[in-house]
PDB file of C-alpha atoms in Angstrom:
ATOM      1  CA  MET A   1     -71.479 -67.092 202.964  1.00  0.00           C
ATOM      2  CA  SER A   2     -72.006 -63.741 201.593  1.00  0.00           C
ATOM      3  CA  THR A   3     -73.822 -61.199 203.679  1.00  0.00           C
ATOM      4  CA  GLY A   4     -74.679 -58.966 200.713  1.00  0.00           C
ATOM      5  CA  LYS A   5     -72.240 -56.297 201.808  1.00  0.00           C
ATOM      6  CA  SER A   6     -69.362 -55.345 199.531  1.00  0.00           C
ATOM      7  CA  ASN A   7     -65.834 -55.544 200.720  1.00  0.00           C
ATOM      8  CA  PRO A   8     -64.485 -51.971 201.095  1.00  0.00           C
ATOM      9  CA  LEU A   9     -60.845 -53.098 200.717  1.00  0.00           C
ATOM     10  CA  GLY A  10     -61.628 -54.719 197.340  1.00  0.00           C
ATOM     11  CA  LEU A  11     -63.259 -51.510 196.120  1.00  0.00           C
ATOM     12  CA  VAL A  12     -60.210 -49.463 197.123  1.00  0.00           C
ATOM     13  CA  VAL A  13     -57.821 -51.864 195.340  1.00  0.00           C
ATOM     14  CA  ALA A  14     -60.034 -51.881 192.222  1.00  0.00           C
ATOM     15  CA  GLY A  15     -60.142 -48.085 192.257  1.00  0.00           C
ATOM     16  CA  ILE A  16     -56.357 -47.843 192.481  1.00  0.00           C
ATOM     17  CA  VAL A  17     -55.900 -50.356 189.632  1.00  0.00           C
ATOM     18  CA  VAL A  18     -58.319 -48.434 187.405  1.00  0.00           C
ATOM     19  CA  ALA A  19     -56.610 -45.120 188.216  1.00  0.00           C
ATOM     20  CA  VAL A  20     -53.133 -46.534 187.449  1.00  0.00           C
ATOM     21  CA  ALA A  21     -54.396 -48.039 184.182  1.00  0.00           C
ATOM     22  CA  ALA A  22     -56.000 -44.727 183.181  1.00  0.00           C
ATOM     23  CA  VAL A  23     -52.772 -42.792 183.884  1.00  0.00           C
ATOM     24  CA  PHE A  24     -50.746 -45.378 181.934  1.00  0.00           C
ATOM     25  CA  LEU A  25     -53.061 -45.206 178.898  1.00  0.00           C
ATOM     26  CA  LEU A  26     -53.127 -41.428 178.990  1.00  0.00           C
ATOM     27  CA  ALA A  27     -49.295 -41.331 179.077  1.00  0.00           C
ATOM     28  CA  LYS A  28     -49.108 -43.710 176.059  1.00  0.00           C
ATOM     29  CA  LEU A  29     -51.526 -41.474 174.159  1.00  0.00           C
ATOM     30  CA  VAL A  30     -49.460 -38.350 174.831  1.00  0.00           C
ATOM     31  CA  ILE A  31     -46.192 -40.072 173.902  1.00  0.00           C
ATOM     32  CA  SER A  32     -47.609 -41.480 170.655  1.00  0.00           C
ATOM     33  CA  TYR A  33     -49.029 -38.073 169.734  1.00  0.00           C
ATOM     34  CA  ASN A  34     -45.677 -36.370 170.319  1.00  0.00           C
ATOM     35  CA  ALA A  35     -43.812 -39.069 168.384  1.00  0.00           C
ATOM     36  CA  GLY A  36     -45.797 -38.120 165.281  1.00  0.00           C
ATOM     37  CA  GLN A  37     -44.775 -34.475 165.523  1.00  0.00           C
ATOM     38  CA  ALA A  38     -41.931 -33.224 163.361  1.00  0.00           C
ATOM     39  CA  ASN A  39     -38.634 -32.554 165.042  1.00  0.00           C
ATOM     40  CA  PRO A  40     -37.443 -29.088 163.943  1.00  0.00           C
ATOM     41  CA  ASP A  41     -33.961 -30.515 163.290  1.00  0.00           C
ATOM     42  CA  ASP A  42     -35.504 -32.954 160.804  1.00  0.00           C
ATOM     43  CA  MET A  43     -37.090 -30.150 158.795  1.00  0.00           C
ATOM     44  CA  THR A  44     -33.901 -28.602 157.406  1.00  0.00           C
ATOM     45  CA  ALA A  45     -33.515 -28.586 153.622  1.00  0.00           C
ATOM     46  CA  GLU A  46     -30.636 -31.086 153.832  1.00  0.00           C
ATOM     47  CA  ALA A  47     -32.631 -33.503 156.003  1.00  0.00           C
ATOM     48  CA  ILE A  48     -35.647 -33.318 153.679  1.00  0.00           C
ATOM     49  CA  ASN A  49     -33.489 -33.877 150.583  1.00  0.00           C
ATOM     50  CA  ALA A  50     -31.841 -36.876 152.227  1.00  0.00           C
ATOM     51  CA  ARG A  51     -35.255 -38.411 152.943  1.00  0.00           C
ATOM     52  CA  VAL A  52     -36.660 -37.925 149.457  1.00  0.00           C
ATOM     53  CA  LYS A  53     -33.601 -38.763 147.363  1.00  0.00           C
ATOM     54  CA  GLN A  54     -33.781 -41.683 144.952  1.00  0.00           C
ATOM     55  CA  VAL A  55     -33.095 -45.113 146.361  1.00  0.00           C
ATOM     56  CA  GLY A  56     -30.620 -46.072 143.672  1.00  0.00           C
ATOM     57  CA  GLU A  57     -28.263 -44.033 141.592  1.00  0.00           C
ATOM     58  CA  LEU A  58     -26.898 -45.002 138.195  1.00  0.00           C
ATOM     59  CA  ASP A  59     -23.342 -44.214 137.250  1.00  0.00           C
ATOM     60  CA  ALA A  60     -23.124 -44.766 133.511  1.00  0.00           C
ATOM     61  CA  GLY A  61     -19.391 -44.277 133.659  1.00  0.00           C
ATOM     62  CA  GLU A  62     -17.871 -42.798 130.563  1.00  0.00           C
ATOM     63  CA  VAL A  63     -20.305 -41.482 127.985  1.00  0.00           C
ATOM     64  CA  VAL A  64     -19.216 -42.616 124.555  1.00  0.00           C
ATOM     65  CA  ALA A  65     -20.411 -41.186 121.246  1.00  0.00           C
ATOM     66  CA  ALA A  66     -22.421 -43.532 119.046  1.00  0.00           C
ATOM     67  CA  GLY A  67     -20.060 -45.790 117.125  1.00  0.00           C
ATOM     68  CA  ALA A  68     -17.041 -44.851 119.240  1.00  0.00           C
ATOM     69  CA  MET A  69     -16.746 -47.910 121.503  1.00  0.00           C
ATOM     70  CA  THR A  70     -13.499 -49.825 121.366  1.00  0.00           C
ATOM     71  CA  GLY A  71     -13.402 -53.591 120.922  1.00  0.00           C
ATOM     72  CA  LYS A  72     -12.772 -54.124 124.621  1.00  0.00           C
ATOM     73  CA  MET A  73     -15.704 -51.890 125.544  1.00  0.00           C
ATOM     74  CA  VAL A  74     -18.053 -53.800 123.210  1.00  0.00           C
ATOM     75  CA  TYR A  75     -16.784 -57.112 124.603  1.00  0.00           C
ATOM     76  CA  GLU A  76     -17.329 -55.981 128.197  1.00  0.00           C
ATOM     77  CA  GLN A  77     -20.835 -54.684 127.502  1.00  0.00           C
ATOM     78  CA  VAL A  78     -22.196 -57.256 125.036  1.00  0.00           C
ATOM     79  CA  CYS A  79     -19.970 -60.122 123.950  1.00  0.00           C
ATOM     80  CA  PHE A  80     -18.839 -61.290 127.386  1.00  0.00           C
ATOM     81  CA  SER A  81     -22.279 -62.751 128.107  1.00  0.00           C
ATOM     82  CA  CYS A  82     -21.466 -65.700 125.809  1.00  0.00           C
ATOM     83  CA  HIS A  83     -17.710 -65.485 125.189  1.00  0.00           C
ATOM     84  CA  LYS A  84     -16.685 -65.336 128.856  1.00  0.00           C
ATOM     85  CA  ASP A  85     -17.936 -68.842 129.650  1.00  0.00           C
ATOM     86  CA  GLY A  86     -18.206 -70.325 126.141  1.00  0.00           C
ATOM     87  CA  LEU A  87     -22.010 -70.499 126.043  1.00  0.00           C
ATOM     88  CA  ILE A  88     -23.545 -72.302 123.041  1.00  0.00           C
ATOM     89  CA  GLY A  89     -20.082 -73.109 121.701  1.00  0.00           C
ATOM     90  CA  ALA A  90     -18.839 -69.511 121.648  1.00  0.00           C
ATOM     91  CA  PRO A  91     -15.037 -69.387 121.757  1.00  0.00           C
ATOM     92  CA  LYS A  92     -13.873 -68.078 125.121  1.00  0.00           C
ATOM     93  CA  LEU A  93     -11.800 -64.939 125.288  1.00  0.00           C
ATOM     94  CA  GLY A  94      -8.137 -65.950 125.221  1.00  0.00           C
ATOM     95  CA  ASP A  95      -8.765 -69.594 124.174  1.00  0.00           C
ATOM     96  CA  ALA A  96      -6.290 -70.000 121.299  1.00  0.00           C
ATOM     97  CA  ALA A  97      -7.452 -73.542 120.478  1.00  0.00           C
ATOM     98  CA  ALA A  98     -11.054 -72.437 120.031  1.00  0.00           C
ATOM     99  CA  TRP A  99     -10.162 -69.257 118.150  1.00  0.00           C
ATOM    100  CA  GLY A 100      -7.578 -70.879 115.817  1.00  0.00           C
ATOM    101  CA  PRO A 101      -9.985 -72.345 113.231  1.00  0.00           C
ATOM    102  CA  ARG A 102     -12.069 -69.173 113.281  1.00  0.00           C
ATOM    103  CA  ILE A 103      -9.030 -66.928 112.839  1.00  0.00           C
ATOM    104  CA  ALA A 104      -8.038 -69.050 109.823  1.00  0.00           C
ATOM    105  CA  GLN A 105     -11.296 -67.994 108.106  1.00  0.00           C
ATOM    106  CA  GLY A 106     -10.046 -64.412 108.082  1.00  0.00           C
ATOM    107  CA  PHE A 107     -11.067 -61.158 109.680  1.00  0.00           C
ATOM    108  CA  ASP A 108     -13.713 -60.238 107.088  1.00  0.00           C
ATOM    109  CA  THR A 109     -15.517 -63.582 107.475  1.00  0.00           C
ATOM    110  CA  LEU A 110     -15.489 -63.332 111.267  1.00  0.00           C
ATOM    111  CA  VAL A 111     -16.862 -59.792 111.096  1.00  0.00           C
ATOM    112  CA  LYS A 112     -19.559 -60.869 108.600  1.00  0.00           C
ATOM    113  CA  HIS A 113     -20.658 -63.683 110.929  1.00  0.00           C
ATOM    114  CA  ALA A 114     -20.664 -61.362 113.937  1.00  0.00           C
ATOM    115  CA  VAL A 115     -22.617 -58.603 112.169  1.00  0.00           C
ATOM    116  CA  GLU A 116     -25.170 -60.842 110.426  1.00  0.00           C
ATOM    117  CA  GLY A 117     -25.312 -63.699 112.920  1.00  0.00           C
ATOM    118  CA  PHE A 118     -24.081 -67.225 112.306  1.00  0.00           C
ATOM    119  CA  ASN A 119     -25.407 -70.778 112.366  1.00  0.00           C
ATOM    120  CA  GLY A 120     -28.448 -69.916 114.511  1.00  0.00           C
ATOM    121  CA  LYS A 121     -26.212 -69.641 117.567  1.00  0.00           C
ATOM    122  CA  MET A 122     -24.416 -66.320 117.133  1.00  0.00           C
ATOM    123  CA  PRO A 123     -27.050 -63.573 117.076  1.00  0.00           C
ATOM    124  CA  ALA A 124     -26.520 -60.618 114.762  1.00  0.00           C
ATOM    125  CA  LYS A 125     -24.346 -58.019 116.505  1.00  0.00           C
ATOM    126  CA  GLY A 126     -24.345 -60.189 119.623  1.00  0.00           C
ATOM    127  CA  GLY A 127     -28.026 -59.407 120.082  1.00  0.00           C
ATOM    128  CA  ASN A 128     -27.438 -55.645 120.355  1.00  0.00           C
ATOM    129  CA  ALA A 129     -28.807 -53.994 117.206  1.00  0.00           C
ATOM    130  CA  ASN A 130     -27.566 -50.597 118.441  1.00  0.00           C
ATOM    131  CA  LEU A 131     -23.949 -51.509 117.748  1.00  0.00           C
ATOM    132  CA  THR A 132     -22.425 -50.209 114.542  1.00  0.00           C
ATOM    133  CA  ASP A 133     -20.704 -52.607 112.176  1.00  0.00           C
ATOM    134  CA  GLN A 134     -17.405 -50.875 113.045  1.00  0.00           C
ATOM    135  CA  GLU A 135     -17.928 -51.495 116.771  1.00  0.00           C
ATOM    136  CA  VAL A 136     -18.645 -55.164 116.060  1.00  0.00           C
ATOM    137  CA  ALA A 137     -15.488 -55.339 113.924  1.00  0.00           C
ATOM    138  CA  ARG A 138     -13.470 -53.842 116.780  1.00  0.00           C
ATOM    139  CA  ALA A 139     -14.893 -56.437 119.186  1.00  0.00           C
ATOM    140  CA  VAL A 140     -14.050 -59.247 116.744  1.00  0.00           C
ATOM    141  CA  ALA A 141     -10.463 -57.991 116.478  1.00  0.00           C
ATOM    142  CA  TYR A 142     -10.181 -57.676 120.262  1.00  0.00           C
ATOM    143  CA  MET A 143     -11.492 -61.195 120.943  1.00  0.00           C
ATOM    144  CA  ALA A 144      -9.648 -62.895 118.071  1.00  0.00           C
ATOM    145  CA  ASN A 145      -6.393 -61.169 119.053  1.00  0.00           C
ATOM    146  CA  SER A 146      -6.824 -62.558 122.566  1.00  0.00           C
ATOM    147  CA  GLY A 147      -6.840 -65.992 120.916  1.00  0.00           C
ATOM    148  CA  GLY A 148      -3.664 -65.416 118.907  1.00  0.00           C
ATOM    149  CA  ALA A 149      -4.728 -63.379 115.858  1.00  0.00           C
ATOM    150  CA  LYS A 150      -2.841 -60.313 114.735  1.00  0.00           C
ATOM    151  CA  PHE A 151      -5.826 -58.350 113.414  1.00  0.00           C
ATOM    152  CA  THR A 152      -5.730 -54.559 113.449  1.00  0.00           C
ATOM    153  CA  GLU A 153      -8.684 -53.184 115.364  1.00  0.00           C
ATOM    154  CA  PRO A 154     -10.486 -50.601 113.211  1.00  0.00           C
ATOM    155  CA  LYS A 155      -9.844 -47.084 114.465  1.00  0.00           C
ATOM    156  CA  VAL A 156     -12.501 -45.120 116.286  1.00  0.00           C
ATOM    157  CA  GLU A 157     -13.289 -42.194 113.991  1.00  0.00           C
ATOM    158  CA  GLY A 158     -12.381 -38.779 115.378  1.00  0.00           C
ATOM    159  CA  VAL A 159     -10.320 -40.227 118.223  1.00  0.00           C
ATOM    160  CA  ALA A 160      -6.552 -40.571 118.218  1.00  0.00           C
ATOM    161  CA  SER A 161      -5.332 -44.064 119.043  1.00  0.00           C
ATOM    162  CA  GLY A 162      -3.861 -42.880 122.363  1.00  0.00           C
ATOM    163  CA  GLU A 163      -7.232 -41.400 123.363  1.00  0.00           C
ATOM    164  CA  SER A 164      -8.980 -44.601 122.345  1.00  0.00           C
ATOM    165  CA  LYS A 165      -6.741 -46.583 124.660  1.00  0.00           C
ATOM    166  CA  ALA A 166      -7.368 -44.102 127.489  1.00  0.00           C
ATOM    167  CA  SER A 167     -11.128 -44.394 127.054  1.00  0.00           C
ATOM    168  CA  GLU A 168     -10.780 -48.170 126.906  1.00  0.00           C
ATOM    169  CA  GLY A 169      -9.010 -48.178 130.280  1.00  0.00           C
ATOM    170  CA  ALA A 170     -11.525 -45.784 131.828  1.00  0.00           C
ATOM    171  CA  ALA A 171     -14.456 -47.913 130.691  1.00  0.00           C
ATOM    172  CA  SER A 172     -13.085 -51.006 132.376  1.00  0.00           C
ATOM    173  CA  LYS A 173     -12.859 -49.379 135.815  1.00  0.00           C
TER     174      LYS A 173
END
């Protein structure tokens, strides 16, 4: 039974609700505007450099001259991918039974197979064409010696044997 008159209490409540909502929205607008403003403390050179620095950093470790890697270094960077777990029949590092028949073929034959590739399984230079033949020979000596051979690892030219051992230790860190 409506009489056509509006309820004054309802209008007051509606007015208050609208006013509160307007104040709330205005406050959110001001806060969001201020949040986008730069904080002076964040504008120092150190803070800017920290925000724009590269995500990842590469530590190449020891820089080695071309052809100067020791057998251990070549193994750790190339050969381990197959010889660590014996992939495709590769003799594992330190497995005397697997290395025995290969060692019996002689150092020169093992180096030839490693440099040129062998039997469709061993890729030339372990798949890294950037290796020198001397580096491959050093890696062959290192791996075969771990399996019982007594091969002499070819010297790194221009580096005394003590320095070669020091660089070998530094590269494995």
